[in-house]
Amino acid sequence: MIRSGVALSLAALTLGVAAQGAIAAPAVSGWRVDPARSRLGFTGAMSGQPFNGQFRRWNAAIRFDPARLDASSVRVVVDTGSAVTGDASRDEALPTDDWFATKLFPQSVFVSRRFTSLGGNRYRLDGDLKIRNISRPISIPFQLVIKGNAATMTGRASLDRTVFGVGQGQFKGTDTVAGKVDVVISINATKAP
């Protein structure tokens, strides 16, 4: 009876120490994006002619530490009505039901699942992207340079717009507007205090 009591006490003590260690683990650093020096863009093609665009309004909640990739995370919320390409007719069409349907789906959301180191300053970010209420897994290879409290990240990922329902009616196919769209990311951020 005494031995079992000692064993239970040791087990409880071990669990308590383990729990304290888990609680005491330092939090992964948060990063504050500088919107003036950051860009969330996209490239596509219409009638065989390439075009570039960007989202003017978006925000990112980033927690990242190269030494703690398993505890790192990112969540990006994009205002789909802020998409611009510099072409008036195309920009007027983007918020409509054929494209982003911004009245029904005002936001697109990306949530990370996993970061993987590819060596040096190269990484891959796997997560889920939701557009028009359709969620699909995507991978974003990126490069990251951290100097003190400043970080610069650049990445590019190819998507098939049709799997998200972006392009309806006459634009559902890929004859006029290519199905492939590249998302181009450039972020400058500082470590949150």
Coordinates of N, CA and C in Angstrom, one line a residue:
M1 N 0.8 -1.2 0.0 CA 0.0 0.0 0.0 C 0.9 1.2 0.0
I2 N 1.9 1.2 0.8 CA 2.8 2.4 0.9 C 3.5 2.5 -0.4
R3 N 4.0 1.4 -1.0 CA 4.7 1.5 -2.3 C 3.8 2.0 -3.4
S4 N 2.6 1.6 -3.4 CA 1.7 2.1 -4.5 C 1.4 3.6 -4.2
G5 N 1.3 4.0 -3.0 CA 1.1 5.4 -2.7 C 2.3 6.3 -3.1
V6 N 3.5 5.7 -2.9 CA 4.7 6.4 -3.3 C 4.8 6.5 -4.8
A7 N 4.4 5.4 -5.5 CA 4.4 5.3 -7.0 C 3.4 6.3 -7.5
L8 N 2.2 6.4 -6.9 CA 1.2 7.4 -7.3 C 1.7 8.8 -7.1
S9 N 2.4 9.1 -6.0 CA 2.9 10.4 -5.7 C 4.0 10.8 -6.7
L10 N 4.9 9.8 -7.1 CA 5.9 10.1 -8.1 C 5.3 10.3 -9.4
A11 N 4.3 9.6 -9.8 CA 3.6 9.7 -11.1 C 3.0 11.1 -11.1
A12 N 2.3 11.5 -10.0 CA 1.7 12.9 -10.0 C 2.7 14.0 -10.1
L13 N 3.8 13.8 -9.4 CA 4.9 14.8 -9.4 C 5.5 14.9 -10.8
T14 N 5.7 13.7 -11.5 CA 6.2 13.7 -12.9 C 5.3 14.4 -13.8
L15 N 4.0 14.1 -13.7 CA 3.0 14.8 -14.6 C 3.0 16.3 -14.3
G16 N 3.1 16.7 -13.0 CA 3.0 18.1 -12.7 C 4.2 18.8 -13.2
V17 N 5.4 18.2 -13.2 CA 6.6 18.9 -13.7 C 6.5 19.0 -15.2
A18 N 6.0 17.9 -15.9 CA 5.8 17.9 -17.3 C 4.8 19.0 -17.7
A19 N 3.7 19.1 -17.0 CA 2.7 20.1 -17.3 C 3.3 21.5 -17.1
Q20 N 4.1 21.8 -16.1 CA 4.7 23.1 -15.9 C 5.7 23.4 -17.0
G21 N 6.4 22.4 -17.5 CA 7.3 22.6 -18.6 C 6.6 23.0 -19.9
A22 N 5.4 22.3 -20.1 CA 4.6 22.7 -21.3 C 4.1 24.1 -21.1
I23 N 3.6 24.5 -19.9 CA 3.1 25.8 -19.7 C 4.2 26.9 -19.8
A24 N 5.4 26.5 -19.4 CA 6.5 27.5 -19.3 C 7.1 27.7 -20.7
A25 N 6.8 26.9 -21.7 CA 7.5 27.0 -23.0 C 7.2 28.4 -23.5
P26 N 8.2 29.1 -24.0 CA 8.0 30.5 -24.5 C 7.1 30.5 -25.7
A27 N 6.3 31.5 -25.8 CA 5.4 31.7 -27.0 C 6.2 32.0 -28.2
V28 N 5.7 31.6 -29.4 CA 6.3 31.9 -30.6 C 6.1 33.4 -30.9
S29 N 7.1 34.1 -31.4 CA 7.0 35.5 -31.7 C 5.9 35.9 -32.7
G30 N 5.2 36.9 -32.4 CA 4.3 37.5 -33.3 C 5.0 38.5 -34.2
W31 N 4.5 38.7 -35.4 CA 5.1 39.6 -36.4 C 4.0 40.6 -36.9
R32 N 4.3 41.9 -37.0 CA 3.4 42.9 -37.4 C 3.8 43.3 -38.9
V33 N 2.8 43.1 -39.8 CA 3.0 43.4 -41.2 C 3.0 44.9 -41.4
D34 N 4.0 45.4 -42.2 CA 4.0 46.8 -42.6 C 3.2 46.9 -44.0
P35 N 2.0 47.4 -43.9 CA 1.1 47.4 -45.1 C 1.7 48.2 -46.3
A36 N 2.4 49.3 -45.9 CA 3.0 50.2 -46.9 C 4.1 49.5 -47.7
R37 N 4.8 48.5 -47.1 CA 5.9 47.8 -47.8 C 5.6 46.3 -48.1
S38 N 4.3 46.0 -48.1 CA 3.9 44.6 -48.3 C 2.9 44.5 -49.4
R39 N 2.8 43.4 -50.1 CA 1.9 43.3 -51.3 C 1.4 41.9 -51.4
L40 N 0.1 41.8 -51.6 CA -0.5 40.5 -51.9 C -1.1 40.6 -53.3
G41 N -0.4 40.1 -54.3 CA -0.7 40.2 -55.7 C -1.1 38.9 -56.4
F42 N -1.5 39.0 -57.6 CA -1.9 37.9 -58.4 C -1.6 38.1 -59.9
T43 N -1.3 37.1 -60.6 CA -1.1 37.2 -62.1 C -2.0 36.2 -62.8
G44 N -2.5 36.6 -63.9 CA -3.3 35.7 -64.7 C -3.2 36.0 -66.2
A45 N -4.0 35.4 -67.0 CA -4.0 35.7 -68.4 C -5.4 35.7 -69.0
M46 N -5.7 36.7 -69.9 CA -7.0 36.8 -70.5 C -6.7 37.0 -72.0
S47 N -7.4 36.1 -72.8 CA -7.2 36.1 -74.2 C -5.7 36.0 -74.6
G48 N -5.0 35.2 -73.8 CA -3.6 35.0 -74.0 C -2.6 36.1 -73.6
Q49 N -3.2 37.2 -73.0 CA -2.4 38.3 -72.6 C -2.3 38.3 -71.1
P50 N -1.1 38.3 -70.5 CA -0.9 38.3 -69.1 C -1.4 39.6 -68.5
F51 N -1.8 39.5 -67.2 CA -2.2 40.7 -66.4 C -1.8 40.5 -65.0
N52 N -1.5 41.6 -64.3 CA -1.2 41.6 -62.9 C -2.3 42.3 -62.1
G53 N -2.4 41.9 -60.9 CA -3.3 42.6 -60.0 C -2.9 42.5 -58.5
Q54 N -3.6 43.1 -57.6 CA -3.3 43.0 -56.2 C -4.6 43.2 -55.4
F55 N -4.5 42.8 -54.2 CA -5.6 43.1 -53.2 C -5.1 44.3 -52.3
R56 N -5.9 45.3 -52.3 CA -5.4 46.5 -51.6 C -5.7 46.4 -50.1
R57 N -6.6 45.6 -49.7 CA -6.9 45.4 -48.2 C -6.9 44.0 -47.8
W58 N -6.0 43.7 -46.8 CA -5.8 42.4 -46.3 C -5.0 42.5 -45.0
N59 N -5.1 41.5 -44.1 CA -4.3 41.5 -42.9 C -3.9 40.1 -42.6
A60 N -2.8 40.0 -41.9 CA -2.2 38.7 -41.6 C -1.8 38.7 -40.1
A61 N -2.2 37.6 -39.4 CA -1.8 37.3 -38.0 C -0.7 36.3 -38.1
I62 N 0.5 36.7 -37.9 CA 1.7 35.8 -38.1 C 2.4 35.5 -36.7
R63 N 2.6 34.2 -36.5 CA 3.4 33.8 -35.3 C 4.4 32.8 -36.0
F64 N 5.7 33.2 -35.9 CA 6.7 32.4 -36.6 C 8.1 32.5 -35.9
D65 N 8.6 31.2 -35.8 CA 10.0 31.1 -35.3 C 10.6 29.9 -36.0
P66 N 11.7 30.2 -36.8 CA 12.4 29.1 -37.5 C 12.8 27.9 -36.7
A67 N 13.0 28.2 -35.4 CA 13.4 27.1 -34.5 C 12.2 26.3 -33.9
R68 N 11.0 26.9 -34.1 CA 9.8 26.3 -33.6 C 8.7 26.2 -34.7
L69 N 9.0 25.6 -35.8 CA 8.0 25.6 -36.9 C 6.7 24.9 -36.5
D70 N 6.8 23.9 -35.6 CA 5.6 23.2 -35.2 C 4.6 24.1 -34.4
A71 N 5.1 25.2 -33.8 CA 4.3 26.1 -33.1 C 4.0 27.4 -33.8
S72 N 4.5 27.5 -35.1 CA 4.3 28.7 -35.9 C 2.9 28.6 -36.6
S73 N 2.4 29.8 -36.9 CA 1.1 29.8 -37.6 C 0.9 31.1 -38.3
V74 N -0.1 31.1 -39.3 CA -0.4 32.3 -40.0 C -1.9 32.2 -40.3
R75 N -2.6 33.3 -40.3 CA -4.0 33.4 -40.7 C -4.1 34.7 -41.5
V76 N -4.5 34.6 -42.8 CA -4.6 35.8 -43.6 C -6.1 36.0 -44.0
V77 N -6.6 37.2 -43.9 CA -7.9 37.5 -44.3 C -7.9 38.6 -45.4
V78 N -8.5 38.3 -46.5 CA -8.4 39.2 -47.7 C -9.8 39.8 -48.0
D79 N -9.8 41.1 -48.2 CA -11.1 41.7 -48.6 C -11.1 41.5 -50.1
T80 N -12.0 40.6 -50.6 CA -12.0 40.3 -52.0 C -12.5 41.5 -52.9
G81 N -13.2 42.4 -52.3 CA -13.7 43.6 -53.0 C -12.6 44.6 -53.3
S82 N -11.4 44.3 -52.7 CA -10.3 45.3 -52.9 C -9.3 44.9 -54.1
A83 N -9.8 43.9 -54.9 CA -8.9 43.4 -56.0 C -8.9 44.5 -57.1
V84 N -7.7 44.8 -57.6 CA -7.6 45.7 -58.7 C -6.5 45.2 -59.7
T85 N -6.7 45.5 -60.9 CA -5.7 45.1 -62.0 C -5.3 46.3 -62.8
G86 N -5.9 47.4 -62.7 CA -5.5 48.6 -63.5 C -6.3 48.7 -64.8
D87 N -7.2 47.7 -65.0 CA -8.1 47.7 -66.2 C -9.5 48.0 -65.7
A88 N -10.1 49.1 -66.1 CA -11.4 49.5 -65.6 C -12.5 48.4 -65.8
S89 N -12.6 47.8 -66.9 CA -13.7 46.9 -67.2 C -13.4 45.6 -66.4
R90 N -12.2 45.2 -66.3 CA -11.9 44.0 -65.5 C -12.1 44.2 -64.0
D91 N -11.7 45.4 -63.5 CA -11.9 45.7 -62.1 C -13.3 45.9 -61.7
E92 N -14.2 46.3 -62.7 CA -15.6 46.4 -62.4 C -16.2 45.0 -62.3
A93 N -15.7 44.1 -63.1 CA -16.2 42.7 -63.1 C -15.8 41.9 -61.9
L94 N -14.7 42.1 -61.4 CA -14.1 41.2 -60.3 C -15.1 41.0 -59.1
P95 N -15.8 42.1 -58.6 CA -16.7 41.9 -57.5 C -18.0 41.2 -57.8
T96 N -18.3 41.0 -59.1 CA -19.6 40.5 -59.5 C -19.7 39.0 -59.2
D97 N -20.9 38.5 -59.4 CA -21.2 37.1 -59.1 C -20.4 36.1 -60.0
D98 N -20.0 36.6 -61.2 CA -19.2 35.7 -62.1 C -17.8 35.4 -61.5
W99 N -17.3 36.4 -60.6 CA -15.9 36.2 -60.1 C -15.9 36.1 -58.6
F100 N -15.6 37.1 -57.8 CA -15.5 36.9 -56.4 C -16.9 37.0 -55.6
A101 N -17.9 37.5 -56.3 CA -19.2 37.6 -55.6 C -19.1 38.2 -54.2
T102 N -18.6 39.4 -54.2 CA -18.2 40.0 -52.9 C -19.4 40.3 -52.0
K103 N -20.6 40.4 -52.5 CA -21.7 40.6 -51.6 C -22.0 39.4 -50.8
L104 N -21.8 38.2 -51.4 CA -22.0 37.0 -50.7 C -20.8 36.5 -50.0
F105 N -19.6 36.8 -50.5 CA -18.4 36.3 -50.0 C -17.4 37.4 -49.9
P106 N -17.5 38.3 -48.9 CA -16.7 39.5 -48.9 C -15.2 39.2 -48.5
Q107 N -14.9 38.0 -48.0 CA -13.6 37.7 -47.5 C -13.1 36.4 -48.1
S108 N -11.8 36.3 -48.3 CA -11.1 35.0 -48.5 C -10.2 34.8 -47.3
V109 N -10.1 33.6 -46.9 CA -9.3 33.3 -45.7 C -8.3 32.2 -45.9
F110 N -7.0 32.4 -45.5 CA -6.0 31.3 -45.6 C -5.6 31.0 -44.1
V111 N -5.6 29.8 -43.8 CA -5.2 29.3 -42.4 C -4.1 28.2 -42.6
S112 N -3.0 28.5 -41.9 CA -1.8 27.5 -42.0 C -2.1 26.2 -41.3
R113 N -1.5 25.1 -41.8 CA -1.5 23.8 -41.1 C -0.1 23.4 -40.7
R114 N 0.9 23.8 -41.6 CA 2.2 23.2 -41.3 C 3.2 24.1 -42.0
F115 N 4.4 24.3 -41.4 CA 5.6 24.9 -42.0 C 6.6 23.8 -42.1
T116 N 7.3 23.8 -43.2 CA 8.4 22.9 -43.4 C 9.7 23.6 -43.9
S117 N 10.8 23.3 -43.3 CA 12.1 23.9 -43.7 C 12.6 23.2 -44.9
L118 N 13.0 23.9 -45.9 CA 13.6 23.3 -47.2 C 15.1 23.6 -47.2
G119 N 15.6 24.1 -46.1 CA 17.1 24.4 -46.1 C 17.3 25.8 -46.3
G120 N 18.4 26.3 -45.6 CA 18.7 27.7 -45.8 C 17.6 28.6 -45.3
N121 N 17.2 29.6 -46.2 CA 16.1 30.5 -45.8 C 14.9 30.2 -46.6
R122 N 14.8 28.9 -47.0 CA 13.6 28.5 -47.8 C 12.7 27.6 -47.0
Y123 N 11.4 27.8 -47.2 CA 10.4 27.1 -46.4 C 9.2 26.8 -47.3
R124 N 8.3 25.9 -46.9 CA 7.0 25.6 -47.5 C 6.0 25.8 -46.5
L125 N 4.9 26.5 -46.8 CA 3.8 26.7 -46.0 C 2.6 25.9 -46.6
D126 N 2.0 25.0 -45.8 CA 0.8 24.3 -46.2 C -0.3 24.8 -45.4
G127 N -1.5 25.0 -46.1 CA -2.6 25.4 -45.4 C -3.9 25.3 -46.2
D128 N -5.0 25.9 -45.7 CA -6.2 25.8 -46.4 C -6.7 27.2 -46.8
L129 N -7.0 27.4 -48.1 CA -7.5 28.6 -48.6 C -9.0 28.5 -48.9
K130 N -9.7 29.5 -48.4 CA -11.2 29.5 -48.7 C -11.5 30.7 -49.5
I131 N -12.1 30.5 -50.7 CA -12.6 31.5 -51.6 C -14.0 31.1 -52.0
R132 N -15.0 32.1 -52.0 CA -16.4 31.8 -52.3 C -16.9 30.6 -51.5
N133 N -16.5 30.5 -50.2 CA -16.9 29.5 -49.3 C -16.5 28.1 -49.7
I134 N -15.5 28.0 -50.6 CA -14.9 26.7 -51.0 C -13.5 26.6 -50.5
S135 N -13.2 25.6 -49.7 CA -11.9 25.5 -49.1 C -11.1 24.4 -49.7
R136 N -9.8 24.7 -50.1 CA -8.9 23.7 -50.7 C -7.5 23.9 -50.1
P137 N -6.8 22.8 -50.0 CA -5.4 22.8 -49.5 C -4.5 23.4 -50.6
I138 N -3.6 24.3 -50.1 CA -2.6 24.8 -51.0 C -1.2 24.8 -50.3
S139 N -0.2 24.8 -51.1 CA 1.2 24.9 -50.6 C 1.9 26.2 -51.2
I140 N 2.6 26.9 -50.3 CA 3.2 28.1 -50.7 C 4.7 28.0 -50.4
P141 N 5.6 27.8 -51.4 CA 7.0 27.9 -51.1 C 7.4 29.4 -50.9
F142 N 8.3 29.6 -50.0 CA 8.7 31.0 -49.8 C 10.1 31.1 -49.2
Q143 N 10.7 32.3 -49.4 CA 12.0 32.6 -48.8 C 11.8 33.6 -47.7
L144 N 12.6 33.5 -46.7 CA 12.5 34.4 -45.5 C 13.8 34.8 -45.0
V145 N 14.0 36.1 -44.8 CA 15.2 36.6 -44.2 C 14.9 37.4 -43.0
I146 N 15.4 37.0 -41.8 CA 15.2 37.7 -40.6 C 16.5 38.3 -40.1
K147 N 16.5 39.6 -39.9 CA 17.6 40.4 -39.4 C 17.2 41.1 -38.2
G148 N 17.6 40.7 -37.0 CA 17.1 41.3 -35.8 C 15.6 41.2 -35.6
N149 N 14.9 42.3 -35.5 CA 13.5 42.4 -35.4 C 12.8 42.6 -36.7
A150 N 13.5 42.5 -37.8 CA 12.8 42.7 -39.1 C 12.9 41.5 -40.0
A151 N 11.8 41.2 -40.7 CA 11.7 40.1 -41.6 C 11.2 40.5 -42.9
T152 N 11.7 39.8 -44.0 CA 11.3 40.0 -45.3 C 10.9 38.6 -45.9
M153 N 9.7 38.4 -46.4 CA 9.3 37.2 -46.9 C 8.8 37.4 -48.4
T154 N 9.2 36.5 -49.3 CA 8.6 36.5 -50.6 C 8.2 35.1 -51.0
G155 N 7.1 34.9 -51.6 CA 6.6 33.6 -52.0 C 5.7 33.7 -53.2
R156 N 5.4 32.5 -53.8 CA 4.6 32.5 -55.0 C 3.9 31.1 -55.0
A157 N 2.6 31.1 -55.3 CA 1.9 29.8 -55.4 C 1.0 29.8 -56.6
S158 N 0.9 28.7 -57.3 CA -0.1 28.6 -58.4 C -1.4 27.9 -58.0
L159 N -2.5 28.5 -58.4 CA -3.8 28.0 -58.1 C -4.6 27.8 -59.3
D160 N -5.6 26.9 -59.2 CA -6.6 26.7 -60.3 C -7.8 27.5 -59.8
R161 N -8.1 28.6 -60.4 CA -9.3 29.4 -60.0 C -10.6 28.6 -60.1
T162 N -10.7 27.7 -61.0 CA -11.9 27.0 -61.3 C -12.3 26.1 -60.1
V163 N -11.4 25.6 -59.3 CA -11.7 24.7 -58.2 C -12.4 25.5 -57.1
F164 N -12.2 26.9 -57.1 CA -12.8 27.7 -56.1 C -14.1 28.4 -56.6
G165 N -14.5 28.0 -57.8 CA -15.7 28.6 -58.4 C -15.5 30.1 -58.9
V166 N -14.2 30.5 -59.0 CA -13.9 31.9 -59.4 C -14.0 31.9 -61.0
G167 N -15.0 32.5 -61.5 CA -15.3 32.4 -63.0 C -16.5 31.6 -63.2
Q168 N -17.7 32.2 -63.4 CA -18.9 31.6 -63.6 C -19.5 31.9 -65.0
G169 N -20.5 31.3 -65.4 CA -21.2 31.6 -66.7 C -20.2 31.4 -67.8
Q170 N -20.0 32.4 -68.7 CA -19.1 32.3 -69.8 C -17.7 32.2 -69.4
F171 N -17.4 32.5 -68.2 CA -16.0 32.5 -67.7 C -15.6 31.2 -66.9
K172 N -16.6 30.3 -66.9 CA -16.4 29.0 -66.1 C -15.2 28.2 -66.7
G173 N -15.2 28.2 -68.0 CA -14.1 27.5 -68.7 C -12.9 28.3 -68.8
T174 N -11.9 27.8 -69.5 CA -10.6 28.5 -69.5 C -10.2 29.0 -70.9
D175 N -11.2 29.1 -71.8 CA -10.9 29.5 -73.2 C -10.5 31.0 -73.2
T176 N -11.2 31.8 -72.5 CA -10.9 33.3 -72.5 C -10.0 33.7 -71.4
V177 N -10.3 33.2 -70.1 CA -9.5 33.5 -69.0 C -8.8 32.2 -68.5
A178 N -7.5 32.3 -68.4 CA -6.7 31.1 -68.0 C -7.2 30.6 -66.6
G179 N -7.2 29.3 -66.4 CA -7.5 28.7 -65.1 C -6.4 28.9 -64.1
K180 N -5.2 29.0 -64.6 CA -4.0 29.1 -63.6 C -3.9 30.6 -63.2
V181 N -3.8 30.8 -61.9 CA -3.5 32.1 -61.3 C -2.4 31.9 -60.3
D182 N -1.4 32.8 -60.4 CA -0.3 32.8 -59.4 C -0.6 33.8 -58.4
V183 N -0.5 33.4 -57.1 CA -0.5 34.4 -56.0 C 0.9 34.8 -55.7
V184 N 1.2 36.1 -55.6 CA 2.5 36.6 -55.4 C 2.5 37.4 -54.1
I185 N 3.4 37.0 -53.2 CA 3.4 37.5 -51.8 C 4.7 38.2 -51.5
S186 N 4.7 39.4 -51.0 CA 5.9 40.1 -50.5 C 5.5 40.8 -49.2
I187 N 6.2 40.4 -48.2 CA 5.8 40.9 -46.8 C 7.1 41.4 -46.1
N188 N 6.9 42.6 -45.6 CA 7.9 43.2 -44.7 C 7.2 43.3 -43.3
A189 N 7.9 42.8 -42.3 CA 7.2 42.7 -41.0 C 8.3 43.0 -39.9
T190 N 7.8 43.4 -38.7 CA 8.7 43.6 -37.6 C 8.1 42.8 -36.4
K191 N 9.0 42.3 -35.6 CA 8.6 41.5 -34.5 C 7.8 42.3 -33.5
A192 N 6.7 41.7 -33.1 CA 5.8 42.4 -32.2 C 6.4 42.4 -30.8
P193 N 6.3 43.5 -30.0 CA 6.9 43.6 -28.7 C 6.2 42.6 -27.7

